[in-house]
DNA sequence: TACTGTGGTGAACAACGCGTGAACAGCCTG
DNA sequence: CAGGCTGTTCACGCGTTGTTCACCACAGTA
């Protein structure tokens, strides 16, 4: 029995676990070292697994204000997340681009190069 | 069973053993020489292994009163602990910083430089 | 193939959280 | 009393973070 009771929300997407309330994400036998924004973005994506989320929607969810035209913040943070996720789980890919629409979060085994 | 009745809590985190009731911690084949505060901090961290603990929470747990803004005591004692832990167990790291959130205690083999 | 718009990527930058060494006073012990 | 240990506070500077920019890569289309 643990001292603190984590009755908190835990999002499981394939081999990845995201616990926004605990400020952390686990995968590949390790705890990912994510910044505040990165974790927030990951959580919002994980909450919408298998659905396409537009940049505008993502920005409002994570930043809490409307996306200004020309703002590439979402793209930049998607990249940061992709790097850290593939570092912890090299055989998996999670953030899939849907050209012209947005991103879709889903655990997918990466094609192995022979 | 030992002479002194230790039905007490013994926290094991990787190669490290913490026995708060006995006021000591063992690791790397030796008993660590920790001060009262250091041991207390170590115990509270070890009790929450793999979870992020904020500075505010840690301070209240160890010092027993709310953390005043600007007080860096936790940071200083985390440093003292890190030094002594890595002295006894050079190949391991235990206290991991989560920027903007707090610290997370977990036994992790240090990355060896090739 | 060439064109156009969307997305990927690396880097520069300021702000600031955190790591770190040191100074200091209080306490205990010899 | 002297010396060592402890706990606390301070100042300095490094590394991380968040943001923005420029440039490149690629998809879709004519």
Tab-separated table of C-alpha atoms (C1' of nucleotides) in Angstrom:
chain	number	residue	atom	x	y	z
A	1	UNK	CA	0.000	0.000	0.000
A	2	UNK	CA	1.379	3.325	-0.990
A	3	UNK	CA	1.213	6.384	1.189
A	4	UNK	CA	-0.309	8.563	-1.435
A	5	UNK	CA	-3.348	7.280	-3.269
A	6	UNK	CA	-3.150	7.996	-6.966
A	7	UNK	CA	-6.764	7.752	-7.976
A	8	UNK	CA	-5.723	10.008	-10.793
A	9	UNK	CA	-6.288	9.771	-14.494
A	10	UNK	CA	-3.841	7.490	-16.251
A	11	UNK	CA	-3.884	7.340	-20.030
A	12	UNK	CA	-2.572	4.165	-21.597
A	13	UNK	CA	-1.719	4.178	-25.279
A	14	UNK	CA	0.047	1.020	-26.338
A	15	UNK	CA	3.303	0.749	-24.385
A	16	UNK	CA	2.979	4.306	-23.158
A	17	UNK	CA	1.471	5.569	-19.936
A	18	UNK	CA	0.620	9.205	-19.358
A	19	UNK	CA	-0.290	10.468	-15.908
A	20	UNK	CA	-0.986	14.183	-16.231
A	21	UNK	CA	-1.849	14.597	-12.561
A	22	UNK	CA	1.538	13.193	-11.582
A	23	UNK	CA	3.308	15.344	-14.145
A	24	UNK	CA	4.938	12.360	-15.787
A	25	UNK	CA	4.797	9.767	-18.520
A	26	UNK	CA	6.239	6.273	-18.534
A	27	UNK	CA	7.314	3.987	-21.340
A	28	UNK	CA	10.064	1.590	-22.272
A	29	UNK	CA	10.810	0.903	-18.631
A	30	UNK	CA	11.663	4.473	-17.857
A	31	UNK	CA	10.123	7.744	-16.846
A	32	UNK	CA	10.195	10.291	-19.617
A	33	UNK	CA	11.696	13.645	-18.850
A	34	UNK	CA	9.176	16.055	-20.288
A	35	UNK	CA	8.766	19.772	-19.857
A	36	UNK	CA	5.477	21.259	-18.727
A	37	UNK	CA	4.310	22.087	-22.230
A	38	UNK	CA	5.440	18.809	-23.667
A	39	UNK	CA	3.536	16.848	-21.068
A	40	UNK	CA	0.437	18.950	-21.528
A	41	UNK	CA	0.515	18.441	-25.265
A	42	UNK	CA	1.089	14.723	-24.840
A	43	UNK	CA	-1.834	14.469	-22.446
A	44	UNK	CA	-4.241	16.288	-24.725
A	45	UNK	CA	-3.192	14.120	-27.630
A	46	UNK	CA	-3.455	10.931	-25.585
A	47	UNK	CA	-6.921	11.921	-24.407
A	48	UNK	CA	-7.940	11.945	-28.072
A	49	UNK	CA	-6.210	8.779	-29.192
A	50	UNK	CA	-7.084	7.655	-32.709
A	51	UNK	CA	-8.773	10.906	-33.542
A	52	UNK	CA	-7.455	13.720	-35.669
A	53	UNK	CA	-6.869	16.937	-33.760
A	54	UNK	CA	-6.315	20.178	-35.638
A	55	UNK	CA	-3.519	22.569	-34.742
A	56	UNK	CA	-6.042	25.224	-33.746
A	57	UNK	CA	-7.745	22.811	-31.382
A	58	UNK	CA	-4.432	21.588	-29.951
A	59	UNK	CA	-3.151	25.081	-29.398
A	60	UNK	CA	-6.295	26.134	-27.558
A	61	UNK	CA	-6.170	22.986	-25.437
A	62	UNK	CA	-2.524	23.341	-24.449
A	63	UNK	CA	-1.862	27.075	-24.556
A	64	UNK	CA	-5.333	28.162	-23.525
A	65	UNK	CA	-5.687	30.848	-26.177
A	66	UNK	CA	-6.487	30.948	-29.886
A	67	UNK	CA	-3.767	30.096	-32.356
A	68	UNK	CA	-2.459	33.111	-34.225
A	69	UNK	CA	-1.883	32.702	-37.950
A	70	UNK	CA	1.703	31.780	-38.690
A	71	UNK	CA	2.371	30.427	-35.212
A	72	UNK	CA	4.368	27.182	-35.515
A	73	UNK	CA	4.547	26.370	-31.826
A	74	UNK	CA	2.465	23.217	-32.186
A	75	UNK	CA	4.753	21.857	-34.893
A	76	UNK	CA	7.824	22.586	-32.802
A	77	UNK	CA	6.448	20.851	-29.746
A	78	UNK	CA	5.192	17.912	-31.762
A	79	UNK	CA	8.757	17.493	-32.912
A	80	UNK	CA	10.128	17.692	-29.363
A	81	UNK	CA	7.647	15.076	-28.252
A	82	UNK	CA	8.425	12.798	-31.176
A	83	UNK	CA	12.119	12.889	-30.335
A	84	UNK	CA	11.618	12.047	-26.686
A	85	UNK	CA	9.027	9.375	-27.367
A	86	UNK	CA	11.147	7.627	-29.962
A	87	UNK	CA	14.097	7.838	-27.606
A	88	UNK	CA	12.209	5.911	-24.954
A	89	UNK	CA	10.305	3.652	-27.355
A	90	UNK	CA	12.337	3.394	-30.549
A	91	UNK	CA	10.133	0.719	-32.084
A	92	UNK	CA	6.983	2.750	-31.797
A	93	UNK	CA	5.622	5.858	-33.401
A	94	UNK	CA	2.809	7.828	-31.855
A	95	UNK	CA	2.128	11.170	-33.504
A	96	UNK	CA	0.907	10.770	-37.059
A	97	UNK	CA	0.507	13.713	-39.399
A	98	UNK	CA	-2.673	14.120	-41.406
A	99	UNK	CA	-1.740	16.561	-44.081
A	100	UNK	CA	-3.917	19.640	-44.067
A	101	UNK	CA	-5.939	18.449	-41.085
A	102	UNK	CA	-3.775	17.958	-38.018
A	103	UNK	CA	-2.262	15.223	-35.914
A	104	UNK	CA	-3.530	11.834	-34.783
A	105	UNK	CA	-2.192	10.076	-31.720
A	106	UNK	CA	-1.933	6.285	-31.834
A	107	UNK	CA	0.602	3.644	-30.848
A	108	UNK	CA	1.975	2.073	-33.982
A	109	UNK	CA	4.907	-0.286	-34.388
A	110	UNK	CA	7.581	1.268	-36.501
A	111	UNK	CA	8.598	-0.565	-39.643
A	112	UNK	CA	11.927	-2.171	-38.852
A	113	UNK	CA	14.741	-1.522	-41.299
A	114	UNK	CA	16.384	-4.833	-42.263
B	1	UNK	CA	15.975	-11.054	13.631
B	2	UNK	CA	18.191	-8.524	15.337
B	3	UNK	CA	18.524	-7.558	18.988
B	4	UNK	CA	16.837	-4.232	18.543
B	5	UNK	CA	13.280	-4.856	17.517
B	6	UNK	CA	13.113	-3.577	13.984
B	7	UNK	CA	9.616	-4.401	12.935
B	8	UNK	CA	10.354	-1.099	11.356
B	9	UNK	CA	9.974	0.133	7.864
B	10	UNK	CA	12.875	-0.621	5.557
B	11	UNK	CA	12.834	1.054	2.187
B	12	UNK	CA	14.696	-0.665	-0.613
B	13	UNK	CA	15.355	1.287	-3.768
B	14	UNK	CA	17.674	-0.537	-6.127
B	15	UNK	CA	20.997	-1.103	-4.364
B	16	UNK	CA	20.037	1.265	-1.583
B	17	UNK	CA	18.430	0.501	1.761
B	18	UNK	CA	16.909	3.146	3.970
B	19	UNK	CA	15.897	2.415	7.528
B	20	UNK	CA	14.427	5.618	8.935
B	21	UNK	CA	13.695	4.078	12.325
B	22	UNK	CA	17.326	3.101	12.705
B	23	UNK	CA	18.474	6.492	11.501
B	24	UNK	CA	20.643	5.011	8.799
B	25	UNK	CA	20.948	4.060	5.185
B	26	UNK	CA	23.038	1.363	3.559
B	27	UNK	CA	24.423	0.991	0.067
B	28	UNK	CA	27.548	-0.021	-1.772
B	29	UNK	CA	28.658	-2.213	1.103
B	30	UNK	CA	28.764	0.632	3.575
B	31	UNK	CA	26.614	2.604	5.919
B	32	UNK	CA	26.063	6.117	4.720
B	33	UNK	CA	26.961	8.920	7.041
B	34	UNK	CA	23.931	11.159	6.890
B	35	UNK	CA	22.806	14.001	9.089
B	36	UNK	CA	19.342	14.045	10.587
B	37	UNK	CA	17.882	16.251	7.884
B	38	UNK	CA	19.569	14.397	5.108
B	39	UNK	CA	18.193	11.081	6.312
B	40	UNK	CA	14.741	12.501	6.759
B	41	UNK	CA	14.752	13.898	3.256
B	42	UNK	CA	16.068	10.628	1.869
B	43	UNK	CA	13.344	8.685	3.669
B	44	UNK	CA	10.529	10.897	2.429
B	45	UNK	CA	11.854	10.653	-1.096
B	46	UNK	CA	12.304	6.888	-0.870
B	47	UNK	CA	8.765	6.500	0.425
B	48	UNK	CA	7.610	8.086	-2.801
B	49	UNK	CA	9.873	6.259	-5.208
B	50	UNK	CA	9.076	6.821	-8.881
B	51	UNK	CA	6.802	9.736	-8.177
B	52	UNK	CA	7.401	13.413	-8.539
B	53	UNK	CA	7.438	15.327	-5.280
B	54	UNK	CA	7.295	19.103	-5.353
B	55	UNK	CA	9.608	21.261	-3.270
B	56	UNK	CA	6.668	22.554	-1.279
B	57	UNK	CA	5.570	19.025	-0.459
B	58	UNK	CA	9.104	17.927	0.414
B	59	UNK	CA	9.696	20.889	2.658
B	60	UNK	CA	6.495	20.306	4.573
B	61	UNK	CA	7.317	16.617	4.926
B	62	UNK	CA	10.857	17.145	6.164
B	63	UNK	CA	10.785	20.504	7.894
B	64	UNK	CA	7.221	20.308	9.112
B	65	UNK	CA	6.250	23.797	8.071
B	66	UNK	CA	5.273	25.510	4.824
B	67	UNK	CA	8.001	26.487	2.400
B	68	UNK	CA	8.636	30.215	2.253
B	69	UNK	CA	9.089	31.726	-1.189
B	70	UNK	CA	12.743	31.963	-2.124
B	71	UNK	CA	13.844	29.305	0.345
B	72	UNK	CA	16.397	27.056	-1.361
B	73	UNK	CA	16.910	24.618	1.506
B	74	UNK	CA	15.451	21.701	-0.414
B	75	UNK	CA	17.821	22.264	-3.314
B	76	UNK	CA	20.808	22.464	-0.988
B	77	UNK	CA	19.918	19.253	0.797
B	78	UNK	CA	19.169	17.471	-2.428
B	79	UNK	CA	22.686	18.358	-3.445
B	80	UNK	CA	24.154	17.074	-0.172
B	81	UNK	CA	22.260	13.837	-0.604
B	82	UNK	CA	23.332	13.462	-4.210
B	83	UNK	CA	26.970	13.843	-3.264
B	84	UNK	CA	26.816	11.248	-0.502
B	85	UNK	CA	24.748	8.815	-2.534
B	86	UNK	CA	27.019	8.986	-5.551
B	87	UNK	CA	29.993	8.613	-3.244
B	88	UNK	CA	28.650	5.315	-1.955
B	89	UNK	CA	27.110	4.181	-5.246
B	90	UNK	CA	28.984	5.903	-8.069
B	91	UNK	CA	27.275	3.926	-10.801
B	92	UNK	CA	23.805	4.908	-9.721
B	93	UNK	CA	21.791	8.081	-9.706
B	94	UNK	CA	18.753	8.468	-7.517
B	95	UNK	CA	17.371	11.974	-7.368
B	96	UNK	CA	16.056	13.121	-10.727
B	97	UNK	CA	14.987	16.690	-11.369
B	98	UNK	CA	11.715	17.383	-13.110
B	99	UNK	CA	12.031	20.962	-14.195
B	100	UNK	CA	9.297	23.151	-12.823
B	101	UNK	CA	7.709	20.291	-10.864
B	102	UNK	CA	10.095	18.852	-8.319
B	103	UNK	CA	12.224	15.786	-7.729
B	104	UNK	CA	11.679	12.102	-8.431
B	105	UNK	CA	13.461	9.360	-6.535
B	106	UNK	CA	14.398	6.231	-8.470
B	107	UNK	CA	17.420	3.967	-8.775
B	108	UNK	CA	18.889	4.389	-12.213
B	109	UNK	CA	22.182	3.168	-13.554
B	110	UNK	CA	24.321	6.050	-14.625
B	111	UNK	CA	25.046	6.204	-18.319
B	112	UNK	CA	28.608	5.020	-18.837
B	113	UNK	CA	30.747	7.097	-21.139
B	114	UNK	CA	32.055	4.863	-23.955
C	1	DT	C1'	7.914	18.688	-64.518
C	2	DA	C1'	7.085	22.929	-62.178
C	3	DC	C1'	4.374	25.340	-58.761
C	4	DT	C1'	2.273	26.168	-54.243
C	5	DG	C1'	1.162	25.443	-49.675
C	6	DT	C1'	1.850	22.627	-45.572
C	7	DG	C1'	4.832	20.481	-42.443
C	8	DG	C1'	9.793	19.130	-40.658
C	9	DT	C1'	13.857	20.749	-38.650
C	10	DG	C1'	17.667	23.284	-36.614
C	11	DA	C1'	19.026	27.260	-34.363
C	12	DA	C1'	19.006	31.807	-31.938
C	13	DC	C1'	17.295	34.167	-28.111
C	14	DA	C1'	15.669	35.859	-23.396
C	15	DA	C1'	13.857	34.415	-19.059
C	16	DC	C1'	14.478	31.906	-15.168
C	17	DG	C1'	14.683	27.493	-12.483
C	18	DC	C1'	18.127	24.985	-10.581
C	19	DG	C1'	23.118	23.467	-9.444
C	20	DT	C1'	26.788	24.782	-6.817
C	21	DG	C1'	30.307	26.654	-3.673
C	22	DA	C1'	30.853	29.228	0.213
C	23	DA	C1'	30.050	31.897	4.358
C	24	DC	C1'	27.966	32.023	8.768
C	25	DA	C1'	26.025	30.998	13.419
C	26	DG	C1'	24.535	27.536	16.640
C	27	DC	C1'	25.351	23.222	18.814
C	28	DC	C1'	27.779	19.391	20.668
C	29	DT	C1'	31.896	17.050	22.088
C	30	DG	C1'	36.486	16.548	23.428
D	1	DC	C1'	37.775	26.847	25.000
D	2	DA	C1'	38.670	24.834	20.524
D	3	DG	C1'	37.250	22.167	16.862
D	4	DG	C1'	34.064	19.774	14.096
D	5	DC	C1'	29.546	19.078	12.538
D	6	DT	C1'	25.117	20.805	11.319
D	7	DG	C1'	21.573	23.713	9.376
D	8	DT	C1'	20.643	27.996	6.959
D	9	DT	C1'	21.281	31.588	3.738
D	10	DC	C1'	23.460	33.931	-0.073
D	11	DA	C1'	25.416	34.892	-4.696
D	12	DC	C1'	26.959	33.354	-9.049
D	13	DG	C1'	26.341	31.075	-13.274
D	14	DC	C1'	24.889	27.227	-16.007
D	15	DG	C1'	21.324	24.567	-18.366
D	16	DT	C1'	16.535	24.134	-19.482
D	17	DT	C1'	12.501	26.053	-21.284
D	18	DG	C1'	9.477	28.441	-24.239
D	19	DT	C1'	9.277	31.225	-28.300
D	20	DT	C1'	10.273	32.748	-32.801
D	21	DC	C1'	12.575	32.578	-37.093
D	22	DA	C1'	14.580	30.862	-41.407
D	23	DC	C1'	15.251	27.356	-44.405
D	24	DC	C1'	14.408	22.783	-46.227
D	25	DA	C1'	11.415	18.684	-47.529
D	26	DC	C1'	7.451	16.925	-49.174
D	27	DA	C1'	2.499	16.341	-50.791
D	28	DG	C1'	-0.862	17.578	-53.920
D	29	DT	C1'	-2.030	19.712	-58.211
D	30	DA	C1'	-1.807	21.713	-62.691
